[in-house]
Coordinates of C-alpha atoms in Angstrom, one line a residue:
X2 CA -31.4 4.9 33.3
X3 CA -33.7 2.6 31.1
X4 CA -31.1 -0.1 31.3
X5 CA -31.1 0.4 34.7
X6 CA -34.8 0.1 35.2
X7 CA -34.1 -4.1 33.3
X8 CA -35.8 -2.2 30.1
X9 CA -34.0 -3.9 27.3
X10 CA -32.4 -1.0 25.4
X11 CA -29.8 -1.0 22.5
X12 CA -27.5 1.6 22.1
X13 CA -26.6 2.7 19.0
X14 CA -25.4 5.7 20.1
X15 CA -21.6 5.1 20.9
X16 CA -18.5 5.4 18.8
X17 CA -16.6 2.6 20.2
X18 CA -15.1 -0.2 17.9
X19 CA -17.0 -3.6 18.8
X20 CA -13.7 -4.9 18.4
X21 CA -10.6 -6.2 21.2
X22 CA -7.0 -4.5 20.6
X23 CA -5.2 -7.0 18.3
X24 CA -3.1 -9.6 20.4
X25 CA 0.0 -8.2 19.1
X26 CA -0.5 -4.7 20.7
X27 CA -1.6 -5.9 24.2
X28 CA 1.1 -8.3 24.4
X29 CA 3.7 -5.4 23.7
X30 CA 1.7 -3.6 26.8
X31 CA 1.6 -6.6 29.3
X32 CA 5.5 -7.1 28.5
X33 CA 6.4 -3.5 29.2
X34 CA 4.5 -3.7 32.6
X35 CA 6.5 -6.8 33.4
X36 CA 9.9 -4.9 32.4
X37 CA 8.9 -2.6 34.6
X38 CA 7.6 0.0 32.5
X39 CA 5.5 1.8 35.4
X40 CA 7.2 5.3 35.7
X41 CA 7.4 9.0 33.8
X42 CA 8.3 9.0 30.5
X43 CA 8.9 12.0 27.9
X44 CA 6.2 14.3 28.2
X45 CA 6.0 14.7 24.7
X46 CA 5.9 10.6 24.6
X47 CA 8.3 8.0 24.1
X48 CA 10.9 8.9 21.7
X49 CA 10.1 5.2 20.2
X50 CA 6.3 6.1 19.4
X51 CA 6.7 9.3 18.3
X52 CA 9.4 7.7 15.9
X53 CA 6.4 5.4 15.0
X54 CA 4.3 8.2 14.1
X55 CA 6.4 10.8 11.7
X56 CA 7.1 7.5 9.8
X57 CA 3.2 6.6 9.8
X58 CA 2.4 10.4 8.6
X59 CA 5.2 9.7 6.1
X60 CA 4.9 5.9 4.9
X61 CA 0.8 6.6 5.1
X62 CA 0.1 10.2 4.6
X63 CA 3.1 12.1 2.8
X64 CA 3.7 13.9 5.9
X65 CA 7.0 15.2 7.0
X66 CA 7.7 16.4 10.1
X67 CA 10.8 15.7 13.1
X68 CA 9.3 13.3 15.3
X69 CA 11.6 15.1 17.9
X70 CA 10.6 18.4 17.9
X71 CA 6.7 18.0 15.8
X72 CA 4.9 15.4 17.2
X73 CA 3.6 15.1 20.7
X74 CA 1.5 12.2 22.3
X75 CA -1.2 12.7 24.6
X76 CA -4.1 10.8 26.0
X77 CA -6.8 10.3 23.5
X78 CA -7.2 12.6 20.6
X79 CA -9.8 14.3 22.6
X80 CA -6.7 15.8 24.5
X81 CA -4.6 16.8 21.7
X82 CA -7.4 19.2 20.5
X83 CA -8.1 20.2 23.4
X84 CA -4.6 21.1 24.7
X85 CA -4.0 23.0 20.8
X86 CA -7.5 24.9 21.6
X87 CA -6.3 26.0 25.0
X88 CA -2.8 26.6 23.4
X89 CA -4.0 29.0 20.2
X90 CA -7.2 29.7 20.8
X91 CA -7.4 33.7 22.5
X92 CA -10.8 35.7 23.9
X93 CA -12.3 37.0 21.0
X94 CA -10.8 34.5 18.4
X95 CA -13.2 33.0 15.7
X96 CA -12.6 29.0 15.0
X97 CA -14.4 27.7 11.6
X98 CA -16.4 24.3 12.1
X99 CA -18.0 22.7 9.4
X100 CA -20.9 21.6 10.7
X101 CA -22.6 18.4 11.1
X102 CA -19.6 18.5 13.6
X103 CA -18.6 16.2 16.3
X104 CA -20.4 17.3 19.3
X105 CA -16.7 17.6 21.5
X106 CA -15.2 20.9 19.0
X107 CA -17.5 23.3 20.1
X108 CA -17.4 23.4 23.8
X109 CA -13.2 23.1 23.4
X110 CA -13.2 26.4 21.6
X111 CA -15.5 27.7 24.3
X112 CA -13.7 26.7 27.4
X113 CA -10.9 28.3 25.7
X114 CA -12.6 31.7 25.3
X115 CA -12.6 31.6 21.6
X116 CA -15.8 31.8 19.5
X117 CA -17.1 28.8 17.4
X118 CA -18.2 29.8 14.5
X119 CA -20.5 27.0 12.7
X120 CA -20.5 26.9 8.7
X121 CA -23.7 25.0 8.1
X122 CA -23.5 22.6 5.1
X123 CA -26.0 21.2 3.1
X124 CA -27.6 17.9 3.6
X125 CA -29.1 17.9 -0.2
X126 CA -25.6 18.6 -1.2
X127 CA -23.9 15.8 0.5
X128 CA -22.9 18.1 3.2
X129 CA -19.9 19.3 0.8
X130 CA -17.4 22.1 1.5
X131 CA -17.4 24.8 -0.8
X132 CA -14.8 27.7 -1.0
X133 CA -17.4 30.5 -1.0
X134 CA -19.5 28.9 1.9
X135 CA -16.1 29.1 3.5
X136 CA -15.5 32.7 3.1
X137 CA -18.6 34.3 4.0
X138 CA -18.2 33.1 7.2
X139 CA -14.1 34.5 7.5
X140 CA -14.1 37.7 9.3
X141 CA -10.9 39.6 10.9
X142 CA -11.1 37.4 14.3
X143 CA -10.7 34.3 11.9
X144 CA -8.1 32.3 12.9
X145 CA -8.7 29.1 12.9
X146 CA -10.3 26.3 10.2
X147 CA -11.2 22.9 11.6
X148 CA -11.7 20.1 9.5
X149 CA -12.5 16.4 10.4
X150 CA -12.7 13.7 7.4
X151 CA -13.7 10.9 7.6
X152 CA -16.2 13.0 8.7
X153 CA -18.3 11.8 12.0
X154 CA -21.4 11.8 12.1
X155 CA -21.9 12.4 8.6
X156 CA -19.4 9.6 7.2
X157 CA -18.4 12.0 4.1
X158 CA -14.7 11.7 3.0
X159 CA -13.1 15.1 1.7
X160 CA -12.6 14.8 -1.8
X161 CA -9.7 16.1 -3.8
X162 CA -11.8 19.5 -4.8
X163 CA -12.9 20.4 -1.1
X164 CA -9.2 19.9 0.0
X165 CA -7.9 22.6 -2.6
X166 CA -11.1 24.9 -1.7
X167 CA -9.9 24.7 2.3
X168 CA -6.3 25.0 0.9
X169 CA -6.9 28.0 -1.0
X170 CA -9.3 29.7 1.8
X171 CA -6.8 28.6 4.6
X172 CA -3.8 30.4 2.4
X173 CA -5.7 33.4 1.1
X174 CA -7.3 34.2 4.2
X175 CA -3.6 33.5 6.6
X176 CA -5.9 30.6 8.3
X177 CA -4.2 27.7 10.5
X178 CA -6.1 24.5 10.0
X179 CA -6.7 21.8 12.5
X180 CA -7.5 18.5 10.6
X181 CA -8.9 15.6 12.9
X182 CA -8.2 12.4 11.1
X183 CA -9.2 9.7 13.5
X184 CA -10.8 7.7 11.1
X185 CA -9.1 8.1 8.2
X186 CA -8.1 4.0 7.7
X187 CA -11.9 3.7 7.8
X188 CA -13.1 4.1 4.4
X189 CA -15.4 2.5 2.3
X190 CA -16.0 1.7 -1.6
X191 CA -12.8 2.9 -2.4
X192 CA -12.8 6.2 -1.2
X193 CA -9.4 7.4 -0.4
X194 CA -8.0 9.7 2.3
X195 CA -6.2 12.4 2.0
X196 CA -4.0 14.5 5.0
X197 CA -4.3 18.5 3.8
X198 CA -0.7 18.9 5.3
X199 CA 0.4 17.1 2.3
X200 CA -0.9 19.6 -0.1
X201 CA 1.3 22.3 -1.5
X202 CA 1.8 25.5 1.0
X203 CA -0.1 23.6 3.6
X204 CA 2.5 21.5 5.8
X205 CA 3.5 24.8 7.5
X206 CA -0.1 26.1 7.9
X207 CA -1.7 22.5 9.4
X208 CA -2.2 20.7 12.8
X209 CA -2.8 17.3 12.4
X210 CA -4.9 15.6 14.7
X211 CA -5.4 11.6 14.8
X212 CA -4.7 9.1 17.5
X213 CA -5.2 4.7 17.6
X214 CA -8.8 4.6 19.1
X215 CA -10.5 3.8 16.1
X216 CA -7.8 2.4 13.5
X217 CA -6.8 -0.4 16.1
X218 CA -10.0 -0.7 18.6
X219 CA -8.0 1.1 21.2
X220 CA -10.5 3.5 22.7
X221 CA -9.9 2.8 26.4
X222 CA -6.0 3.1 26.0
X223 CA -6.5 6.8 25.9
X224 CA -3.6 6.9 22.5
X225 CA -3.3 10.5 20.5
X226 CA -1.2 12.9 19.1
X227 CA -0.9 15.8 17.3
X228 CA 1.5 16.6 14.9
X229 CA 2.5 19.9 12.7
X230 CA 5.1 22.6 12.4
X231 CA 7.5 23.3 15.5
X232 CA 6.8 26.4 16.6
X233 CA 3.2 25.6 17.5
X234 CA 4.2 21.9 19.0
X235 CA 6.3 23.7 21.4
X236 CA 3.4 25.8 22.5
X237 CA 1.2 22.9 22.6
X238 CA 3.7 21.1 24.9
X239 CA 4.0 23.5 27.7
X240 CA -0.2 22.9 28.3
X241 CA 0.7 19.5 28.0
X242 CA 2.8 19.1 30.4
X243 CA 1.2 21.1 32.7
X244 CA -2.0 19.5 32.9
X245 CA -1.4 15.8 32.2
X246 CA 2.3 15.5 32.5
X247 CA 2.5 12.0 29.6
X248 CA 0.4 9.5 28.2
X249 CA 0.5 6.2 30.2
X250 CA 4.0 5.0 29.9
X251 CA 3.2 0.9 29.2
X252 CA 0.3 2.0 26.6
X253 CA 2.8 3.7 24.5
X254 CA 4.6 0.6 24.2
X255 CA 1.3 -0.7 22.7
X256 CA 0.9 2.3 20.4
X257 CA 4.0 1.0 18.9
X258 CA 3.4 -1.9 18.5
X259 CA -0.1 -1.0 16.9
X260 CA 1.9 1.2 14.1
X261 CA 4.8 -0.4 13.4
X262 CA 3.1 -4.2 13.4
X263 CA 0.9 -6.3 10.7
X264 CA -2.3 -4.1 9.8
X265 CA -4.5 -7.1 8.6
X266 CA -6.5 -6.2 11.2
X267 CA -7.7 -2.8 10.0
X268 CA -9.2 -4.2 6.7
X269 CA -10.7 -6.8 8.3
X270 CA -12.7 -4.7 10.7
X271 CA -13.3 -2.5 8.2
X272 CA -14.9 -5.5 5.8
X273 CA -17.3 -6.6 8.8
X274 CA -18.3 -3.1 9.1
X275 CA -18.8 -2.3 5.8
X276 CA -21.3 -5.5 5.0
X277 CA -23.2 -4.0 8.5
X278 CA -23.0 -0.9 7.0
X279 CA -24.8 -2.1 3.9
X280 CA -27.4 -3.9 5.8
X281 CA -28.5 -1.0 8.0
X282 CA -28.7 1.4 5.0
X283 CA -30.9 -0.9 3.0
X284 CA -33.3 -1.9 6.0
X285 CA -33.5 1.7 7.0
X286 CA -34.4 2.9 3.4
X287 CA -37.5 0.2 3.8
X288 CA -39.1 2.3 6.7
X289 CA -41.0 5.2 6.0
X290 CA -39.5 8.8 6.5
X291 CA -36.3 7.6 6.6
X292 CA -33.5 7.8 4.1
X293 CA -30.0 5.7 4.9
X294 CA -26.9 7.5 2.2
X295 CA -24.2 4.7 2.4
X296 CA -21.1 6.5 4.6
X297 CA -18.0 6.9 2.7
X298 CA -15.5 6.4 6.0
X299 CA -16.2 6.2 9.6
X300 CA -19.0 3.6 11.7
X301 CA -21.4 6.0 11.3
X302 CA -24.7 5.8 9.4
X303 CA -26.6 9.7 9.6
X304 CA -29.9 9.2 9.0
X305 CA -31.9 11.9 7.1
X306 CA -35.4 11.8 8.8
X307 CA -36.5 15.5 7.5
X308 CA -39.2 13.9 5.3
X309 CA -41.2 13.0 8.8
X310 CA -41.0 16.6 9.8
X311 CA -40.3 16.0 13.4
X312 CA -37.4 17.5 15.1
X313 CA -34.5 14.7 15.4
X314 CA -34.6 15.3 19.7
X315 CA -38.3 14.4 19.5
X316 CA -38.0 11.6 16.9
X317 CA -34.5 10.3 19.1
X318 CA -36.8 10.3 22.3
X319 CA -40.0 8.7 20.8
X320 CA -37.3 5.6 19.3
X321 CA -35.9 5.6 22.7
X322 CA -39.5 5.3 24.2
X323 CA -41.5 3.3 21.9
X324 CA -38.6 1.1 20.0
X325 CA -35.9 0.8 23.0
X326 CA -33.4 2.0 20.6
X327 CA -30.7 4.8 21.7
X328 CA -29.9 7.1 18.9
X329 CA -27.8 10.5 18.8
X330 CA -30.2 13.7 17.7
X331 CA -28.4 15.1 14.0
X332 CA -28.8 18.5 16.2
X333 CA -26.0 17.5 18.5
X334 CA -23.6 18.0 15.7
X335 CA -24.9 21.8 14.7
X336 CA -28.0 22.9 13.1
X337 CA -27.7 21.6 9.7
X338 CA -27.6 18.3 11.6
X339 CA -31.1 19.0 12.4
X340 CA -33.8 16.3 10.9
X341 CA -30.9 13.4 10.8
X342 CA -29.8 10.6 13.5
X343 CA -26.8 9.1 13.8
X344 CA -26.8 5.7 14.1
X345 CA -23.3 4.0 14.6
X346 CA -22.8 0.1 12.8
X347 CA -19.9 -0.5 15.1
X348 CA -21.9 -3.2 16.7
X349 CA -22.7 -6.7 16.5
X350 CA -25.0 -7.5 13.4
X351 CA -27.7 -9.3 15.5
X352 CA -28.3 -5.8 17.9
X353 CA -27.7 -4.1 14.4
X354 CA -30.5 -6.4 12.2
X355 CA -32.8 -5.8 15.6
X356 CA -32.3 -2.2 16.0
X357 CA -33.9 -1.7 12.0
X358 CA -36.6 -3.9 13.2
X359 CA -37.5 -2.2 15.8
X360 CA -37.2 1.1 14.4
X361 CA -39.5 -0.5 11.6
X362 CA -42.2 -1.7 13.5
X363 CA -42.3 2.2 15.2
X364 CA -42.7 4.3 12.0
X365 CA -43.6 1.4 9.5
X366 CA -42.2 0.6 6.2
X367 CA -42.8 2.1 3.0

């Protein structure tokens, strides 16, 4: 509405790489559209991409799992959640969310008729996941554990311990666990990612949820999938096919393209957004109140503005107002996201180095 208005606003609010879809990838789409590629294809997608994907979760993840009968693509990984939610998610039944969580987990479980249960973690403890905060929230309508790492909006990658803690909780406690990795070749510092499918006893007991939008700029090419034991997959697929019938035929050709073709391009995005990622954490530690932890993964920098004491809706609004600068409240993403803002870096460095400024010359610097 402000842009609208000619006020000169800059978003920082999106999570959209600032990036075009490698060459490679839209070439394989434009070629399938002039072979004629236009009609229905394999509900569950292409038999090629999904071939592309069980040996991605293999070559990249140590996943196994029959590309035939485990893996179905949808449109967006926004859909694949959505469609497991609707899928295994019954009145009554309790779904675990970690929370700061992305904003989209919530209502799914909701419009499902399940019952989102947050886990609050703490900000002073780098928002880790611990075993017993885990269990005191498990009760007998417990069914569900969702897990996102890279984690957006708090940029934390699961390390090795929290991965065994959600193993052993998911295992002792009978839990299925949806993990949404959409980020996961984002990483930073040498952080590494980790799929929980690949730990012992956990294949059998894990959804995987990931998708190209972020590894390979491909947002608007609406690219997911879900992946994970049989007998759920074939659940999943009767929603699927009843409500979106495939993903777009000549985009799948792209997908292919995208994960069986050269990969420079990941590490190179990921090298411009780290050195943004740098710069906006050290301007933003300069201004007062505000306090900028480096992200481990993702394009997401959360903000911890609790030293100011103002709630992050009224502190999002007044940067909105007084700087021109569009940042998400940390209260979007659960209650323990309460005195942050997310700010995403996927943008170009000159809106990036004004956005600080602005921000700056709105609270002042230390």
């Amino acid at each position: 509405t402000m842009r609208a208005e000619g006020l000169d606003v800059i978003d920082l609010g999106g999570g959209d790489p600032d990036f075009i879809t490698p060459q490679h990838v839209r070439d394989a789409a434009v070629a399938a559209l002039h072979a004629g590629d236009t009609h229905y294809v394999a509900s569950n997608g292409t038999p090629a991409l999904r071939k592309a994907i069980a040996e991605k979760l293999h070559r990249d993840n140590d996943v196994a799992v029959d590309p035939m009968t485990e893996v179905i693509v949808t449109p967006g990984g926004k859909a694949s959640l959505f469609q497991a939610m609707l899928t295994l998610v019954e009145p009554g039944v309790e779904v675990l969310i970690p929370e700061p969580a992305w904003v989209s987990y919530v209502p799914m479980v909701e419009v499902a008729g399940g019952r989102p249960v947050g886990v609050p973690l703490d900000p002073d403890d780098g928002f880790r996941i611990m075993a017993d905060i885990l269990e005191a929230h498990v009760t007998a309508d417990t069914r569900i554990l969702l897990i996102n790492s890279p984690n957006n909006p708090t940029g934390r990658v699961l390390d090795q311990a929290e991965l065994d803690a959600i193993a052993h909780v998911a295992q002792e406690r009978d839990l299925l666990v949806f993990s949404d990795e959409m980020y996961e070749k984002i990483l930073y510092d040498g952080h590494q990612h980790r799929a929980i499918a690949s730990l012992p006893g956990m294949a059998e007991r894990t959804l995987t949820f990931n998708g190209l939008s972020k590894a390979y700029a491909m947002t608007g090419w609406r690219l997911g999938y879900v992946a994970g034991p049989a007998p759920y997959i074939k659940q999943i697929a009767k929603v699927h096919s009843h409500s979106v019938t495939c993903a777009t035929s000549f985009a799948q050709a792209g997908g292919v393209a995208a994960l069986t073709g050269p990969q420079a391009f990941i590490s190179e995005m990921v090298a411009a957004w780290d050195q943004r990622r740098r710069a906006v954490s050290e301007g933003i530690n300069a201004i007062r109140g505000l306090r900028c932890p480096l992200a481990e993964g993702a394009f997401y920098a959360f903000v911890d503005a609790r030293e100011l004491g103002t709630g992050s809706v009224a502190l999002a609004d007044r940067l909105l107002r007084e700087a021109r600068v569009a940042l998400v409240p940390g209260v979007a993403f659960g209650a323990s996201g309460e005195g942050h803002l997310r700010l995403s870096f996927a943008t170009g460095d000159d809106l990036l180095a004004e956005s600080v400024k602005r921000i700056g010359d709105v609270l002042g610097h230390r």
